Amino acid sequence: MKKTMLLFFFVFALLLTACDNTPETVETASGAPVGTEAFALRVPPEDRNQAFSIQSFVETPEGCYYGLENFSMGGEMIYFCARGENSFYPLCSKSNCRHEDQNCNAYAGNTFGYYDGALYALTTSASNISQWDIVKMNLDGTDHQVVATVNQRDYPKLMFSYTFHHGKLFLQGDSSYDVERQQDNLLVVLNLADYTVTDYLLTEKVGHFYWYYKDKLYGPTLSTVVYDEDEPLCDEKLVEVDVSTGAERVLLPRTVGGMYATDSTLYYFEQDLSVLNTEQEMFYEKTDPGFREMDLATGAVKDCGLPVADIFWADYDEDFIYAGTYNEDSEGDHTLYLLSRGYELLDQIELPDGLSIAAVTSDRIYLNTAGLPTVPISCYIDKTQIGSHKLTLLPIETIGDEERGSE
């Protein structure tokens, strides 16, 4: 991508000081900065790429944002990397800011996302700990404004997870631990277009929604133990929830090792979880692993084979399938296979020290240790090199978090 003088001076400012490393906000009608070519994204910025692993990640034409837990802040700090660059910087241009408290422009609280040319963060209110604030900010982190609130007291005894996607904030509550209420899982949806809130009581107890496609959410049910001929077996199902209609349905009688949804087809990897069995805790039936395709209208399933015998999980995006091996040691070495969407092996690379996919964007595969939200992104793979059989882990810095990143 060609860099004009405006982008040159912006990148030069990034090198001078971490406090001034923020994306340019002067935009054309298309949303791209003046004087730059618009980068063709594979997924709109407001939607979660189905190959995202970490919670808070946004790709825009100008670059990428991700959230990293900052313990002194008591929440996430937003980092930004300009398109084509190799450093993430705190999204803050305040003079003399140490990026250590909630007054920093990069503070994002619980999580953040993108909608209609702005970033939105979910934070606990500074004036009322029983209230969540939805904070809108510019793409350079400036001008934090509380645009909506959610009263936590309206949802007592619920433990929530949070995700921004497709112009909405999803708050997923689980009261299964509350023996007095025995309430079904609650999904709270806040529409960023008008800040209206809709509550959905879900019949299926989904532990967490891992995949998002338009207004549909996908996740496994909480594991329960059933007994088949006196043998205890873990029972997990894959559930789809459509928030445009409130409908939910069980797609598969088992969980999956990765999936990708379109309007018509569910692409998924069926893994053999019996390798996880232990004498005390887990009891899974042995299955034949492989890639599958389900027709969402008829439910018909097509077996697409297993091109590499030791694949245990898979992530998908519009371009490739990213598949990995099983390793009992989460910090040990393992193999990342790169497959075409037609299930052909294109390339592979050995990942050392527990490296795992953090997020896949239009042009890069970002990695950190075990996909953890508390560990900075440390390297990436250039997607244009897939198929060259010369894949290289390219280093990338998270400025201001070097000490933790080197642990």
Coordinates of C-alpha atoms in Angstrom, one line a residue:
M1 CA 0.0 0.0 0.0
K2 CA 1.4 3.3 -1.0
K3 CA 2.2 5.8 1.7
T4 CA 1.6 9.5 1.1
M5 CA 3.2 12.4 2.9
L6 CA 0.4 12.4 5.5
L7 CA 0.9 8.8 6.4
F8 CA 4.7 9.4 6.4
F9 CA 4.5 12.1 9.0
F10 CA 2.1 10.0 11.0
V11 CA 4.4 7.1 11.1
F12 CA 7.4 9.4 11.9
A13 CA 5.4 10.7 14.9
L14 CA 4.9 7.1 16.0
L15 CA 8.6 6.6 16.2
L16 CA 9.2 9.8 18.3
T17 CA 6.9 9.1 21.2
A18 CA 4.4 6.5 22.4
C19 CA 2.0 9.3 23.6
D20 CA 1.5 10.6 20.1
N21 CA 1.0 7.3 18.3
T22 CA -2.7 7.5 17.2
P23 CA -4.4 6.9 13.9
E24 CA -5.2 9.9 11.7
T25 CA -8.9 11.0 12.0
V26 CA -9.3 13.3 9.0
E27 CA -11.4 11.2 6.7
T28 CA -13.0 11.2 3.3
A29 CA -16.6 10.3 2.8
S30 CA -15.5 6.6 2.4
G31 CA -14.0 6.7 5.9
A32 CA -10.3 6.5 4.7
P33 CA -7.8 9.1 5.7
V34 CA -7.3 11.9 3.2
G35 CA -4.5 11.1 0.8
T36 CA -4.4 7.3 1.4
E37 CA -5.7 4.4 -0.7
A38 CA -8.5 2.5 1.0
F39 CA -7.3 -0.9 2.1
A40 CA -9.7 -3.7 1.0
L41 CA -10.9 -5.4 4.2
R42 CA -12.1 -9.0 4.1
V43 CA -14.5 -8.3 7.0
P44 CA -16.2 -5.0 7.9
P45 CA -14.6 -3.3 11.0
E46 CA -17.8 -3.6 13.0
D47 CA -17.9 -7.4 12.7
R48 CA -15.8 -10.0 14.5
N49 CA -13.7 -12.0 12.1
Q50 CA -14.5 -15.6 12.7
A51 CA -10.8 -16.3 13.1
F52 CA -10.4 -13.9 16.0
S53 CA -9.3 -15.6 19.2
I54 CA -8.7 -12.8 21.6
Q55 CA -11.7 -10.8 22.8
S56 CA -11.0 -7.2 21.8
F57 CA -9.6 -6.8 18.2
V58 CA -10.6 -4.4 15.5
E59 CA -9.3 -4.1 11.9
T60 CA -9.9 -0.9 9.9
P61 CA -8.4 0.2 6.6
E62 CA -5.9 2.3 8.5
G63 CA -4.6 -0.4 10.9
C64 CA -5.5 -2.7 13.8
Y65 CA -6.5 -2.2 17.4
Y66 CA -6.3 -4.7 20.2
G67 CA -7.0 -4.8 23.9
L68 CA -4.5 -6.0 26.5
E69 CA -5.3 -6.3 30.2
N70 CA -3.5 -3.5 32.1
F71 CA -3.6 -4.3 35.9
S72 CA -2.8 -0.7 37.0
M73 CA -5.7 0.6 34.9
G74 CA -8.0 -2.1 36.1
G75 CA -9.1 -3.0 32.6
E76 CA -8.0 -3.2 29.0
M77 CA -5.6 -0.8 27.3
I78 CA -6.1 -0.2 23.6
Y79 CA -3.1 -0.5 21.3
F80 CA -2.9 0.5 17.7
C81 CA -0.7 -0.5 14.8
A82 CA -0.8 1.4 11.5
R83 CA -1.2 -0.6 8.3
G84 CA 2.0 -2.1 7.3
E85 CA 3.9 -1.2 10.5
N86 CA 5.5 -3.5 13.1
S87 CA 4.7 -1.8 16.4
F88 CA 1.5 -1.5 18.5
Y89 CA 1.3 1.8 20.6
P90 CA -1.1 2.9 23.3
L91 CA -4.0 4.7 21.7
C92 CA -3.3 7.9 23.6
S93 CA -2.0 11.3 22.6
K94 CA -2.3 13.0 26.0
S95 CA 0.8 15.0 27.0
N96 CA 2.8 13.3 29.8
C97 CA 0.3 10.5 30.1
R98 CA 1.9 7.4 31.8
H99 CA -0.9 5.1 30.5
E100 CA -1.5 3.8 34.0
D101 CA -5.0 4.9 35.0
Q102 CA -8.5 5.3 33.7
N103 CA -7.9 8.9 32.6
C104 CA -5.7 7.6 29.8
N105 CA -7.3 7.8 26.3
A106 CA -6.4 4.2 25.7
Y107 CA -8.5 2.9 28.6
A108 CA -11.2 0.5 27.4
G109 CA -12.5 -1.1 30.6
N110 CA -14.0 -4.6 30.0
T111 CA -13.8 -4.6 26.2
F112 CA -14.2 -2.5 23.1
G113 CA -15.3 -2.6 19.4
Y114 CA -16.1 -0.5 16.4
Y115 CA -19.2 0.9 14.9
D116 CA -20.0 3.7 12.4
G117 CA -16.5 5.3 12.4
A118 CA -15.9 5.2 16.1
L119 CA -14.7 3.0 18.9
Y120 CA -17.0 1.9 21.7
A121 CA -15.9 0.6 25.1
L122 CA -17.7 -1.0 28.0
T123 CA -16.5 0.3 31.3
T124 CA -17.7 0.2 34.9
S125 CA -19.1 3.6 35.8
A126 CA -16.7 5.8 37.8
S127 CA -19.6 7.2 39.8
N128 CA -21.7 4.0 40.2
I129 CA -20.0 0.6 40.4
S130 CA -23.4 -1.0 39.8
Q131 CA -23.6 0.5 36.3
W132 CA -21.9 -0.2 33.0
D133 CA -21.1 2.8 30.8
I134 CA -20.9 2.5 27.0
V135 CA -18.3 5.0 26.0
K136 CA -17.9 6.3 22.5
M137 CA -14.5 7.6 21.4
N138 CA -12.8 8.8 18.2
L139 CA -10.5 6.4 16.3
D140 CA -7.5 8.1 17.8
G141 CA -8.8 7.6 21.4
T142 CA -9.9 11.2 22.0
D143 CA -13.2 12.5 23.1
H144 CA -14.6 9.8 25.4
Q145 CA -18.4 10.3 25.8
V146 CA -20.8 8.1 27.8
V147 CA -23.6 7.4 25.3
A148 CA -25.6 4.7 27.1
T149 CA -25.7 2.9 30.4
V150 CA -26.8 -0.6 31.6
N151 CA -27.8 -1.0 35.2
Q152 CA -26.2 -4.2 36.6
R153 CA -28.9 -4.3 39.3
D154 CA -31.4 -5.1 36.6
Y155 CA -29.6 -8.4 36.2
P156 CA -28.7 -9.6 39.8
K157 CA -26.5 -12.6 40.4
L158 CA -25.4 -12.9 36.8
M159 CA -21.9 -13.4 35.6
F160 CA -21.4 -11.7 32.3
S161 CA -19.1 -11.9 29.3
Y162 CA -19.0 -9.1 26.8
T163 CA -18.6 -8.8 23.0
F164 CA -19.0 -6.1 20.4
H165 CA -20.2 -7.3 17.0
H166 CA -22.2 -6.1 14.0
G167 CA -23.3 -2.8 15.6
K168 CA -24.3 -4.4 18.8
L169 CA -23.0 -5.0 22.3
F170 CA -23.7 -8.5 23.6
L171 CA -23.7 -9.1 27.4
Q172 CA -24.1 -12.8 28.1
G173 CA -25.1 -13.7 31.6
D174 CA -24.9 -17.1 33.3
S175 CA -26.9 -17.8 36.5
S176 CA -26.4 -21.6 36.4
Y177 CA -24.5 -21.3 39.7
D178 CA -27.4 -19.7 41.4
V179 CA -29.4 -22.6 42.8
E180 CA -32.2 -20.4 44.1
R181 CA -33.1 -18.8 40.7
Q182 CA -32.2 -21.6 38.2
Q183 CA -32.7 -19.0 35.5
D184 CA -31.9 -19.9 31.9
N185 CA -28.9 -18.1 30.3
L186 CA -29.6 -14.5 29.6
L187 CA -28.4 -12.6 26.6
V188 CA -28.6 -8.8 26.8
V189 CA -28.2 -7.0 23.4
L190 CA -27.6 -3.3 23.2
N191 CA -28.1 -1.8 19.7
L192 CA -25.4 0.9 19.1
A193 CA -27.6 2.5 16.4
D194 CA -30.2 3.7 19.0
Y195 CA -29.0 2.3 22.3
T196 CA -32.1 0.2 22.8
V197 CA -31.7 -2.9 25.0
T198 CA -33.3 -6.3 24.3
D199 CA -33.1 -9.3 26.7
Y200 CA -33.2 -12.9 25.5
L201 CA -33.8 -15.8 27.8
L202 CA -32.0 -18.8 26.2
T203 CA -33.2 -22.3 26.7
E204 CA -29.8 -23.8 26.0
K205 CA -27.1 -23.0 28.6
V206 CA -24.4 -21.8 26.3
G207 CA -21.1 -21.3 28.2
H208 CA -19.7 -18.7 25.8
F209 CA -20.4 -17.6 22.2
Y210 CA -17.1 -18.0 20.3
W211 CA -18.3 -17.3 16.8
Y212 CA -20.3 -14.5 15.3
Y213 CA -21.8 -14.0 11.8
K214 CA -24.1 -11.1 11.1
D215 CA -26.9 -11.4 13.7
K216 CA -26.2 -15.0 14.6
L217 CA -24.1 -16.2 17.5
Y218 CA -22.6 -19.7 17.9
G219 CA -21.3 -21.5 21.0
P220 CA -21.2 -24.8 22.9
T221 CA -23.5 -25.6 25.8
L222 CA -22.0 -26.0 29.2
S223 CA -20.6 -29.5 29.7
T224 CA -22.8 -31.8 31.6
V225 CA -22.2 -35.5 32.5
V226 CA -24.6 -38.1 31.2
Y227 CA -24.4 -41.9 31.8
D228 CA -24.5 -44.4 28.9
E229 CA -24.4 -48.0 30.2
D230 CA -23.0 -46.7 33.5
E231 CA -20.2 -44.9 31.7
P232 CA -20.1 -41.1 32.3
L233 CA -19.8 -39.0 29.2
C234 CA -19.5 -35.3 28.7
D235 CA -22.4 -33.9 26.8
E236 CA -21.9 -30.6 24.8
K237 CA -24.0 -29.3 21.9
L238 CA -23.4 -26.5 19.3
V239 CA -26.1 -23.9 19.5
E240 CA -27.0 -21.0 17.1
V241 CA -28.9 -17.9 18.4
D242 CA -30.4 -15.4 15.9
V243 CA -30.9 -12.1 17.7
S244 CA -32.9 -10.7 14.8
T245 CA -35.7 -13.1 15.6
G246 CA -34.8 -14.5 19.0
A247 CA -34.7 -18.0 17.6
E248 CA -32.3 -20.6 18.9
R249 CA -31.5 -24.1 17.6
V250 CA -29.1 -26.9 18.3
L251 CA -27.1 -27.5 15.1
L252 CA -25.0 -30.4 16.3
P253 CA -25.2 -32.9 19.2
R254 CA -21.5 -32.2 20.0
T255 CA -19.2 -29.3 20.2
V256 CA -16.7 -28.5 17.4
G257 CA -13.0 -27.8 17.1
G258 CA -13.7 -24.7 15.0
M259 CA -16.3 -23.4 12.6
Y260 CA -17.2 -20.8 10.0
A261 CA -20.8 -19.7 9.1
T262 CA -22.4 -18.2 6.0
D263 CA -26.0 -17.6 5.1
S264 CA -26.4 -21.2 3.7
T265 CA -23.6 -23.3 5.1
L266 CA -21.9 -24.2 8.4
Y267 CA -18.3 -25.3 7.9
Y268 CA -16.8 -27.0 10.9
F269 CA -14.1 -29.3 12.2
E270 CA -15.2 -32.3 14.2
Q271 CA -12.4 -33.2 16.6
D272 CA -11.8 -36.4 18.6
L273 CA -12.1 -35.1 22.2
S274 CA -11.4 -38.6 23.6
V275 CA -7.7 -37.6 23.7
L276 CA -8.6 -35.3 26.6
N277 CA -10.1 -38.1 28.7
T278 CA -8.8 -38.4 32.2
E279 CA -9.8 -40.8 34.9
Q280 CA -11.3 -38.1 37.2
E281 CA -12.7 -35.3 35.0
M282 CA -13.4 -35.7 31.3
F283 CA -15.1 -38.6 29.5
Y284 CA -15.7 -38.1 25.7
E285 CA -16.8 -40.6 23.2
K286 CA -14.2 -41.4 20.5
T287 CA -15.2 -39.9 17.1
D288 CA -13.6 -39.8 13.6
P289 CA -12.1 -36.3 13.2
G290 CA -12.5 -34.4 10.0
F291 CA -13.8 -31.4 8.2
R292 CA -17.5 -31.2 7.6
E293 CA -20.0 -29.0 5.8
M294 CA -23.7 -28.7 6.9
D295 CA -26.4 -27.3 4.7
L296 CA -28.2 -25.0 7.1
A297 CA -31.5 -25.3 5.3
T298 CA -31.7 -29.1 5.2
G299 CA -29.3 -30.2 7.9
A300 CA -27.5 -32.5 5.4
V301 CA -23.8 -33.0 6.3
K302 CA -20.9 -33.5 3.9
D303 CA -17.7 -35.2 5.0
C304 CA -14.7 -33.3 3.5
G305 CA -12.0 -35.5 4.9
L306 CA -8.9 -35.0 6.9
P307 CA -5.9 -33.8 4.8
V308 CA -3.4 -34.0 7.8
A309 CA -3.8 -36.8 10.3
D310 CA -2.9 -34.9 13.5
I311 CA -5.1 -31.8 13.1
F312 CA -7.0 -31.2 16.3
W313 CA -8.5 -27.7 15.9
A314 CA -9.2 -25.2 13.0
D315 CA -10.0 -21.6 12.5
Y316 CA -11.5 -20.3 9.3
D317 CA -11.6 -17.0 7.4
E318 CA -12.7 -16.0 3.9
D319 CA -9.3 -17.1 2.5
F320 CA -7.9 -20.0 4.4
I321 CA -8.3 -22.6 7.1
Y322 CA -5.7 -22.4 9.9
A323 CA -5.4 -25.8 11.7
G324 CA -3.3 -26.9 14.6
T325 CA -2.1 -30.0 16.4
Y326 CA -2.9 -31.1 19.9
N327 CA -0.2 -30.6 22.6
E328 CA -0.8 -31.5 26.2
D329 CA 1.8 -28.8 27.1
S330 CA 0.1 -25.5 26.3
E331 CA 3.6 -23.9 26.3
G332 CA 5.2 -26.5 24.1
D333 CA 5.9 -26.5 20.3
H334 CA 3.1 -27.4 17.9
T335 CA 2.4 -27.2 14.1
L336 CA 0.2 -24.7 12.3
Y337 CA -1.1 -26.0 9.0
L338 CA -2.4 -23.6 6.3
L339 CA -5.2 -25.1 4.2
S340 CA -7.2 -23.8 1.2
R341 CA -10.9 -23.4 1.7
G342 CA -11.0 -26.6 -0.5
Y343 CA -9.1 -28.5 2.3
E344 CA -5.8 -28.7 0.4
L345 CA -2.6 -28.4 2.5
L346 CA -0.8 -25.2 1.3
D347 CA 1.9 -24.7 3.9
Q348 CA 2.9 -25.3 7.5
I349 CA 5.1 -23.8 10.2
E350 CA 6.3 -24.9 13.6
L351 CA 5.2 -22.6 16.4
P352 CA 7.5 -22.6 19.4
D353 CA 6.8 -21.7 23.1
G354 CA 3.1 -22.1 23.0
L355 CA 2.5 -19.5 20.3
S356 CA -1.1 -19.5 19.1
I357 CA -3.3 -17.4 16.8
A358 CA -4.6 -14.2 18.5
A359 CA -6.3 -12.8 15.4
V360 CA -6.4 -13.2 11.6
T361 CA -6.8 -10.0 9.6
S362 CA -7.0 -9.3 5.8
D363 CA -3.2 -9.5 5.5
R364 CA -1.7 -11.0 8.6
I365 CA -1.9 -13.8 11.1
Y366 CA -1.2 -12.3 14.6
L367 CA 0.1 -14.6 17.3
N368 CA 0.7 -14.5 21.1
T369 CA 1.2 -17.1 23.8
A370 CA -1.8 -19.5 24.1
G371 CA -4.2 -16.8 22.8
L372 CA -4.3 -15.2 26.2
P373 CA -5.8 -11.7 26.7
T374 CA -3.1 -10.9 29.3
V375 CA -0.2 -11.6 26.9
P376 CA 0.8 -9.1 24.2
I377 CA 0.9 -10.0 20.5
S378 CA 4.5 -10.7 19.7
C379 CA 4.8 -11.8 16.1
Y380 CA 2.8 -12.3 12.9
I381 CA 2.8 -14.2 9.6
D382 CA 2.4 -12.4 6.3
K383 CA -0.5 -14.1 4.5
T384 CA 0.9 -13.3 1.1
Q385 CA 3.7 -15.8 1.9
I386 CA 1.3 -18.7 2.4
G387 CA 2.2 -21.4 -0.2
S388 CA 5.8 -20.3 -0.5
H389 CA 7.0 -23.0 2.0
K390 CA 9.1 -20.2 3.5
L391 CA 6.8 -19.0 6.2
T392 CA 8.5 -16.8 8.8
L393 CA 7.5 -15.5 12.2
L394 CA 8.0 -11.7 11.9
P395 CA 8.4 -9.9 15.2
I396 CA 6.1 -7.1 16.3
E397 CA 6.4 -4.9 19.4
T398 CA 3.8 -3.8 21.9
I399 CA 5.3 -0.6 23.0
G400 CA 5.0 0.1 26.7
D401 CA 4.5 -3.5 27.6
E402 CA 8.0 -4.8 26.8
E403 CA 8.7 -6.2 30.3
R404 CA 5.6 -8.4 30.3
G405 CA 6.1 -9.3 26.7
S406 CA 9.5 -10.7 27.4
E407 CA 8.4 -13.0 30.2

